[in-house]
Every structure is written in C-alpha cells, then in structure tokens.
mmCIF file of C-alpha atoms in Angstrom:
data_model
loop_
_atom_site.group_PDB
_atom_site.id
_atom_site.type_symbol
_atom_site.label_atom_id
_atom_site.label_comp_id
_atom_site.label_asym_id
_atom_site.label_seq_id
_atom_site.Cartn_x
_atom_site.Cartn_y
_atom_site.Cartn_z
ATOM 1 C CA MET A 1 66.757 91.630 32.909
ATOM 2 C CA ILE A 2 67.222 95.269 31.922
ATOM 3 C CA TYR A 3 68.942 97.273 34.658
ATOM 4 C CA ILE A 4 67.958 100.878 35.250
ATOM 5 C CA LYS A 5 71.097 102.385 36.747
ATOM 6 C CA SER A 6 71.100 104.459 39.922
ATOM 7 C CA ASP A 7 72.873 107.814 40.090
ATOM 8 C CA TYR A 8 75.680 106.134 42.048
ATOM 9 C CA GLU A 9 76.075 103.419 39.420
ATOM 10 C CA ILE A 10 76.140 105.977 36.622
ATOM 11 C CA GLU A 11 78.882 107.872 38.471
ATOM 12 C CA GLN A 12 80.983 104.697 38.724
ATOM 13 C CA ILE A 13 80.432 103.834 35.060
ATOM 14 C CA LYS A 14 81.473 107.341 34.050
ATOM 15 C CA LYS A 15 84.703 106.959 36.036
ATOM 16 C CA ALA A 16 85.410 103.746 34.133
ATOM 17 C CA CYS A 17 84.713 105.608 30.885
ATOM 18 C CA GLU A 18 87.235 108.319 31.766
ATOM 19 C CA VAL A 19 89.956 105.697 32.149
ATOM 20 C CA TRP A 20 88.773 104.061 28.905
ATOM 21 C CA LYS A 21 89.449 107.384 27.169
ATOM 22 C CA LYS A 22 93.002 107.396 28.535
ATOM 23 C CA VAL A 23 93.534 103.894 27.165
ATOM 24 C CA ARG A 24 92.130 104.971 23.807
ATOM 25 C CA GLN A 25 94.525 107.921 23.629
ATOM 26 C CA VAL A 26 97.554 105.766 24.360
ATOM 27 C CA LEU A 27 96.490 103.214 21.743
ATOM 28 C CA LEU A 28 95.942 105.954 19.159
ATOM 29 C CA GLU A 29 99.449 107.259 19.819
ATOM 30 C CA ASN A 30 101.005 103.793 19.504
ATOM 31 C CA THR A 31 99.121 102.294 16.566
ATOM 32 C CA LYS A 32 101.989 102.170 14.090
ATOM 33 C CA PRO A 33 103.454 99.696 11.585
ATOM 34 C CA GLY A 34 105.636 97.166 13.372
ATOM 35 C CA LYS A 35 103.684 97.151 16.634
ATOM 36 C CA SER A 36 102.413 93.686 17.573
ATOM 37 C CA LEU A 37 98.861 93.124 18.780
ATOM 38 C CA ILE A 38 100.138 91.559 22.006
ATOM 39 C CA GLU A 39 102.364 94.578 22.616
ATOM 40 C CA LEU A 40 99.406 96.925 22.167
ATOM 41 C CA ASP A 41 97.149 94.783 24.368
ATOM 42 C CA GLU A 42 99.759 94.781 27.138
ATOM 43 C CA LEU A 43 100.068 98.558 26.825
ATOM 44 C CA ALA A 44 96.295 98.969 27.190
ATOM 45 C CA LYS A 45 96.343 96.692 30.235
ATOM 46 C CA LYS A 46 99.186 98.710 31.785
ATOM 47 C CA VAL A 47 97.317 102.010 31.428
ATOM 48 C CA THR A 48 94.119 100.439 32.776
ATOM 49 C CA LEU A 49 95.820 99.091 35.894
ATOM 50 C CA GLU A 50 97.854 102.259 36.488
ATOM 51 C CA ASN A 51 94.582 104.185 36.659
ATOM 52 C CA GLY A 52 93.051 101.985 39.349
ATOM 53 C CA CYS A 53 90.907 99.861 37.060
ATOM 54 C CA THR A 54 90.765 96.235 35.954
ATOM 55 C CA THR A 55 90.356 94.465 32.596
ATOM 56 C CA PRO A 56 86.937 92.758 32.515
ATOM 57 C CA PHE A 57 87.453 91.009 29.158
ATOM 58 C CA HIS A 58 90.395 88.930 30.440
ATOM 59 C CA LYS A 59 89.264 85.329 31.041
ATOM 60 C CA TYR A 60 85.627 86.317 30.348
ATOM 61 C CA GLN A 61 84.218 83.004 29.106
ATOM 62 C CA GLY A 62 87.855 82.041 28.596
ATOM 63 C CA PHE A 63 88.961 84.991 26.445
ATOM 64 C CA PRO A 64 92.794 84.935 26.549
ATOM 65 C CA GLY A 65 93.556 88.619 25.911
ATOM 66 C CA TYR A 66 92.890 91.782 27.885
ATOM 67 C CA ASN A 67 91.111 93.520 25.008
ATOM 68 C CA CYS A 68 89.881 92.487 21.563
ATOM 69 C CA ILE A 69 92.061 93.661 18.665
ATOM 70 C CA SER A 70 90.622 92.900 15.228
ATOM 71 C CA VAL A 71 92.506 93.540 11.984
ATOM 72 C CA ASN A 72 91.229 93.766 8.363
ATOM 73 C CA ASP A 73 88.903 90.778 7.772
ATOM 74 C CA VAL A 74 88.416 90.130 11.517
ATOM 75 C CA VAL A 75 85.273 92.039 12.455
ATOM 76 C CA ILE A 76 85.086 91.373 16.237
ATOM 77 C CA HIS A 77 86.624 89.416 19.108
ATOM 78 C CA GLY A 78 90.123 89.392 17.660
ATOM 79 C CA VAL A 79 92.570 87.657 19.993
ATOM 80 C CA PRO A 80 95.817 89.655 20.397
ATOM 81 C CA THR A 81 98.690 87.762 18.743
ATOM 82 C CA ASN A 82 102.254 88.415 17.610
ATOM 83 C CA TYR A 83 100.927 89.802 14.321
ATOM 84 C CA LYS A 84 102.680 93.095 13.591
ATOM 85 C CA LEU A 85 100.624 95.931 12.145
ATOM 86 C CA LYS A 86 101.369 96.967 8.585
ATOM 87 C CA ASN A 87 100.757 100.083 6.542
ATOM 88 C CA LEU A 88 97.159 100.130 5.171
ATOM 89 C CA ASP A 89 95.806 97.843 7.920
ATOM 90 C CA ILE A 90 92.459 98.714 9.495
ATOM 91 C CA VAL A 91 92.418 97.790 13.182
ATOM 92 C CA THR A 92 89.610 97.872 15.741
ATOM 93 C CA TYR A 93 90.250 98.021 19.462
ATOM 94 C CA ASP A 94 87.364 96.798 21.616
ATOM 95 C CA VAL A 95 88.449 97.911 25.075
ATOM 96 C CA GLY A 96 86.968 97.003 28.447
ATOM 97 C CA VAL A 97 87.674 98.908 31.659
ATOM 98 C CA ALA A 98 86.158 98.242 35.089
ATOM 99 C CA TYR A 99 86.195 100.763 37.936
ATOM 100 C CA ASN A 100 85.001 99.582 41.338
ATOM 101 C CA GLY A 101 83.290 96.700 39.540
ATOM 102 C CA TYR A 102 81.427 98.913 37.054
ATOM 103 C CA ILE A 103 82.228 98.489 33.389
ATOM 104 C CA CYS A 104 82.954 100.625 30.348
ATOM 105 C CA ASP A 105 82.878 98.754 27.028
ATOM 106 C CA ALA A 106 83.469 100.526 23.716
ATOM 107 C CA ALA A 107 85.356 100.121 20.440
ATOM 108 C CA PHE A 108 87.092 102.358 17.913
ATOM 109 C CA THR A 109 88.809 101.805 14.581
ATOM 110 C CA VAL A 110 92.137 103.133 13.289
ATOM 111 C CA ILE A 111 93.520 103.047 9.734
ATOM 112 C CA LEU A 112 97.263 102.951 9.120
ATOM 113 C CA GLY A 113 98.251 105.047 6.130
ATOM 114 C CA ASN A 114 96.182 106.115 3.137
ATOM 115 C CA ASN A 115 93.723 103.305 2.405
ATOM 116 C CA PRO A 116 90.617 104.692 0.632
ATOM 117 C CA GLU A 117 88.750 101.377 0.797
ATOM 118 C CA ALA A 118 89.301 101.160 4.545
ATOM 119 C CA GLN A 119 88.420 104.822 4.979
ATOM 120 C CA LYS A 120 85.103 104.278 3.202
ATOM 121 C CA ILE A 121 83.959 101.300 5.275
ATOM 122 C CA ASN A 122 85.176 103.034 8.424
ATOM 123 C CA GLU A 123 83.152 106.145 7.648
ATOM 124 C CA VAL A 124 80.008 104.148 6.903
ATOM 125 C CA CYS A 125 80.365 102.099 10.090
ATOM 126 C CA PHE A 126 80.951 105.143 12.299
ATOM 127 C CA ASN A 127 78.110 107.113 10.717
ATOM 128 C CA SER A 128 75.734 104.165 11.161
ATOM 129 C CA LEU A 129 76.665 104.163 14.852
ATOM 130 C CA ILE A 130 75.696 107.813 15.130
ATOM 131 C CA GLU A 131 72.444 107.230 13.215
ATOM 132 C CA GLY A 132 71.578 104.489 15.684
ATOM 133 C CA ILE A 133 72.424 106.613 18.702
ATOM 134 C CA LYS A 134 70.185 109.419 17.416
ATOM 135 C CA GLN A 135 67.216 107.120 18.056
ATOM 136 C CA ILE A 136 67.973 106.879 21.771
ATOM 137 C CA LYS A 137 65.465 108.660 23.976
ATOM 138 C CA PRO A 138 62.854 107.559 26.506
ATOM 139 C CA ASN A 139 59.823 105.792 24.978
ATOM 140 C CA ASN A 140 61.531 104.961 21.713
ATOM 141 C CA HIS A 141 62.197 101.280 21.079
ATOM 142 C CA ILE A 142 65.426 99.284 20.797
ATOM 143 C CA GLY A 143 64.277 98.335 17.294
ATOM 144 C CA ASP A 144 64.496 102.010 16.313
ATOM 145 C CA ILE A 145 68.263 101.865 16.917
ATOM 146 C CA SER A 146 68.619 98.596 15.022
ATOM 147 C CA SER A 147 66.592 99.795 12.050
ATOM 148 C CA ALA A 148 68.541 103.047 11.734
ATOM 149 C CA ILE A 149 71.868 101.194 11.678
ATOM 150 C CA GLU A 150 70.706 98.628 9.121
ATOM 151 C CA ASP A 151 69.175 101.242 6.831
ATOM 152 C CA TYR A 152 72.318 103.369 6.781
ATOM 153 C CA VAL A 153 74.704 100.462 6.244
ATOM 154 C CA ASN A 154 72.627 98.883 3.482
ATOM 155 C CA LYS A 155 72.106 102.214 1.732
ATOM 156 C CA HIS A 156 75.884 102.526 1.416
ATOM 157 C CA GLY A 157 76.386 99.026 0.042
ATOM 158 C CA TYR A 158 77.667 97.188 3.114
ATOM 159 C CA TYR A 159 76.191 94.404 5.233
ATOM 160 C CA VAL A 160 75.541 94.035 8.970
ATOM 161 C CA ILE A 161 76.375 90.944 10.965
ATOM 162 C CA GLN A 162 73.325 88.889 11.934
ATOM 163 C CA ASP A 163 74.363 86.965 15.032
ATOM 164 C CA PHE A 164 76.095 89.584 17.189
ATOM 165 C CA GLY A 165 75.036 93.017 18.393
ATOM 166 C CA GLY A 166 75.102 95.630 21.089
ATOM 167 C CA HIS A 167 73.785 95.263 24.612
ATOM 168 C CA GLY A 168 73.158 96.814 27.952
ATOM 169 C CA CYS A 169 76.234 97.216 30.121
ATOM 170 C CA GLY A 170 77.555 98.623 33.387
ATOM 171 C CA ARG A 171 76.859 96.239 36.233
ATOM 172 C CA LYS A 172 77.799 93.317 34.004
ATOM 173 C CA LEU A 173 79.697 93.172 30.751
ATOM 174 C CA HIS A 174 76.688 91.939 28.799
ATOM 175 C CA GLU A 175 73.217 92.847 29.986
ATOM 176 C CA ASP A 176 69.800 93.011 28.379
ATOM 177 C CA PRO A 177 68.603 94.395 26.068
ATOM 178 C CA ILE A 178 70.317 92.919 23.031
ATOM 179 C CA ILE A 179 70.687 95.613 20.356
ATOM 180 C CA LEU A 180 70.928 93.921 16.971
ATOM 181 C CA ASN A 181 72.220 95.836 13.956
ATOM 182 C CA TYR A 182 69.065 95.054 11.997
ATOM 183 C CA GLY A 183 65.405 95.296 12.894
ATOM 184 C CA LYS A 184 62.125 97.149 12.609
ATOM 185 C CA LYS A 185 61.108 100.492 14.034
ATOM 186 C CA GLY A 186 58.703 100.355 16.934
ATOM 187 C CA THR A 187 59.741 96.874 18.066
ATOM 188 C CA GLY A 188 61.687 95.576 21.029
ATOM 189 C CA PRO A 189 61.905 96.886 24.595
ATOM 190 C CA LEU A 190 61.085 100.472 25.426
ATOM 191 C CA ILE A 191 64.070 102.733 26.044
ATOM 192 C CA LYS A 192 63.985 104.236 29.528
ATOM 193 C CA LYS A 193 65.927 106.903 31.387
ATOM 194 C CA ASN A 194 69.126 105.669 33.081
ATOM 195 C CA MET A 195 69.572 102.663 30.867
ATOM 196 C CA VAL A 196 73.196 102.324 29.751
ATOM 197 C CA LEU A 197 73.475 100.902 26.234
ATOM 198 C CA CYS A 198 76.402 99.770 24.095
ATOM 199 C CA VAL A 199 75.556 100.410 20.447
ATOM 200 C CA GLU A 200 77.969 98.668 18.075
ATOM 201 C CA PRO A 201 77.570 98.241 14.314
ATOM 202 C CA MET A 202 79.737 95.478 12.851
ATOM 203 C CA ILE A 203 79.824 95.517 9.066
ATOM 204 C CA PHE A 204 81.136 93.552 6.092
ATOM 205 C CA THR A 205 81.996 94.073 2.426
ATOM 206 C CA ASN A 206 79.855 92.300 -0.252
ATOM 207 C CA ASP A 207 78.098 89.870 2.111
ATOM 208 C CA ALA A 208 77.768 89.090 5.822
ATOM 209 C CA LYS A 209 79.064 85.528 5.846
ATOM 210 C CA TYR A 210 81.629 84.762 8.528
ATOM 211 C CA TYR A 211 83.314 81.964 10.422
ATOM 212 C CA ILE A 212 84.881 81.603 13.862
ATOM 213 C CA ASP A 213 88.646 81.162 13.790
ATOM 214 C CA LYS A 214 90.408 78.147 15.292
ATOM 215 C CA ASP A 215 91.246 80.399 18.263
ATOM 216 C CA LYS A 216 87.487 80.026 19.055
ATOM 217 C CA TRP A 217 87.019 83.807 19.268
ATOM 218 C CA SER A 218 87.965 85.817 16.173
ATOM 219 C CA VAL A 219 84.971 86.419 13.887
ATOM 220 C CA ILE A 220 86.326 86.516 10.323
ATOM 221 C CA ALA A 221 84.691 87.520 7.035
ATOM 222 C CA GLN A 222 84.334 84.418 4.891
ATOM 223 C CA ASN A 223 85.365 86.377 1.792
ATOM 224 C CA HIS A 224 88.331 87.925 3.665
ATOM 225 C CA LEU A 225 87.369 91.434 2.550
ATOM 226 C CA LEU A 226 87.504 94.444 4.859
ATOM 227 C CA THR A 227 85.282 94.684 7.916
ATOM 228 C CA CYS A 228 84.682 97.398 10.501
ATOM 229 C CA HIS A 229 83.354 97.782 14.042
ATOM 230 C CA TRP A 230 82.602 100.819 16.183
ATOM 231 C CA GLU A 231 80.979 100.983 19.615
ATOM 232 C CA HIS A 232 79.900 103.757 21.957
ATOM 233 C CA MET A 233 78.551 103.465 25.472
ATOM 234 C CA VAL A 234 75.456 105.636 25.836
ATOM 235 C CA LEU A 235 73.446 106.803 28.838
ATOM 236 C CA VAL A 236 69.737 107.410 28.309
ATOM 237 C CA THR A 237 68.861 110.844 29.722
ATOM 238 C CA GLU A 238 65.524 112.469 30.450
ATOM 239 C CA ASN A 239 65.174 113.838 26.928
ATOM 240 C CA GLY A 240 67.702 111.910 24.875
ATOM 241 C CA TYR A 241 71.196 110.530 25.375
ATOM 242 C CA GLU A 242 74.734 111.185 26.548
ATOM 243 C CA ILE A 243 77.624 109.421 24.786
ATOM 244 C CA LEU A 244 79.909 108.373 27.635
ATOM 245 C CA THR A 245 82.815 107.394 25.356
ATOM 246 C CA GLU A 246 82.706 110.388 22.966
#
C-alpha cells in the first residue's frame, strides 16, 4: 500500500529529518582514519537519542547495529564492526532516525583522503541520485526515476544492483512503492502529491554481482571492487519535489 502523507505526518517526518542532519554533521566531523565503525555507530546513536529521537534500524528484522556503515566493497547494509577506517577508504552511512514514530531514512558517502577512483564512483552515484530525483513530480511514474538512474550509471561505466532499491517511507521504514535502480519510463505506479520517497542508487564497478556476508546483512561486491550508495528522502509537492535530507 502506498501511503499519501497528511500535513501532520509530513511535519513529523521533517522533524526526524532535521535530527538526521545533525547526525550527518557529527559523522562528517568524526570520519577519520583510526575510528572504528562501532565507535561511529554509537556516536550516531548518542546524537539521535540526545535529540529526542530513536533508532529505527536497530533490531529491524534482527539488524544488530543502530545504522548501516558500509566500507569499500560493501555496497549496503554494512554491520558496524571493530574495523578501523583507513586513509583512502570510501564509507557510506545509511542512517535512520525516528521522531514521534515517524521515520527519516537516508544515506551519504564520505571518502578519506585523495582517492580518485573512489571520487569518480562517488560522483557518478550522487549524480545518478539527482537525475532520478529530477523525475519526481505528480503524474510521472516510478519507472521514470528508475530509468533515469540506470541510464546515468550505465553511461558512466558502472552497474546498478538488481535486487535492492528505494522505497516509500515515513510511517514505516519500508513502504510501497519499491523504486528499483533500473526500469522503463512510463511504467510503475503514478507519483502523487504528498508521497514520501527514498531514492537510493547503489552501484558497482565492472559488474553487479554480489553476495551476502556471513553476518547475514552486508551486501558485498563479488569482485571486491569499489561500490557506492547515496540516498535522499524526497517529498512530492504540488509541482515537483522537496529533498528533505538536502
């Protein structure tokens, strides 16, 4: 079921997004060589709780962390561990924040040091996110978002994941519609005002083959080359969109 959010619900989601931005800022300031993923996850949790919110990812379907932290060849759902960040790592934080039961879910990527290969895949992934978001307006289709992401990623020589994608969000962590990172224009559900959508390209180098780690969560590139993931939470407005996690 696709939820059309009320004005009250949108207000609550926006409050969650404001706290998400505070968490993002603290993580940006603390993403340094020598910091462990568990240390960073605990820091994100601390900021979330101090701002009157909760961590909706924790124990969701058994997920052990508070947020997903994915490094290098881990594209999504990275479980925070004692791994310590190193110079040249590329790390994605997928952060969840819930205010009064309403959820903000978005992801951003950080590169440690001067890593041109990581910078390239990061730029392509982020730009594909924006290309997808540009398709959001009432009476367009979800497939318009998917097609725009796939076209941009493929044009720049990277590959999109096939089995995971974006989604509706707000009342629940994962709502309809599913927003795949590949598809055809003019297909899928109609986009309507007051939908809240999480658009999230997840891309690979050379091919899109992956496996699930023994931790049962981390999605890892089979060739162990660099991956990237970005995600924005977007409100559909009367004439277009508002990025809530800009």
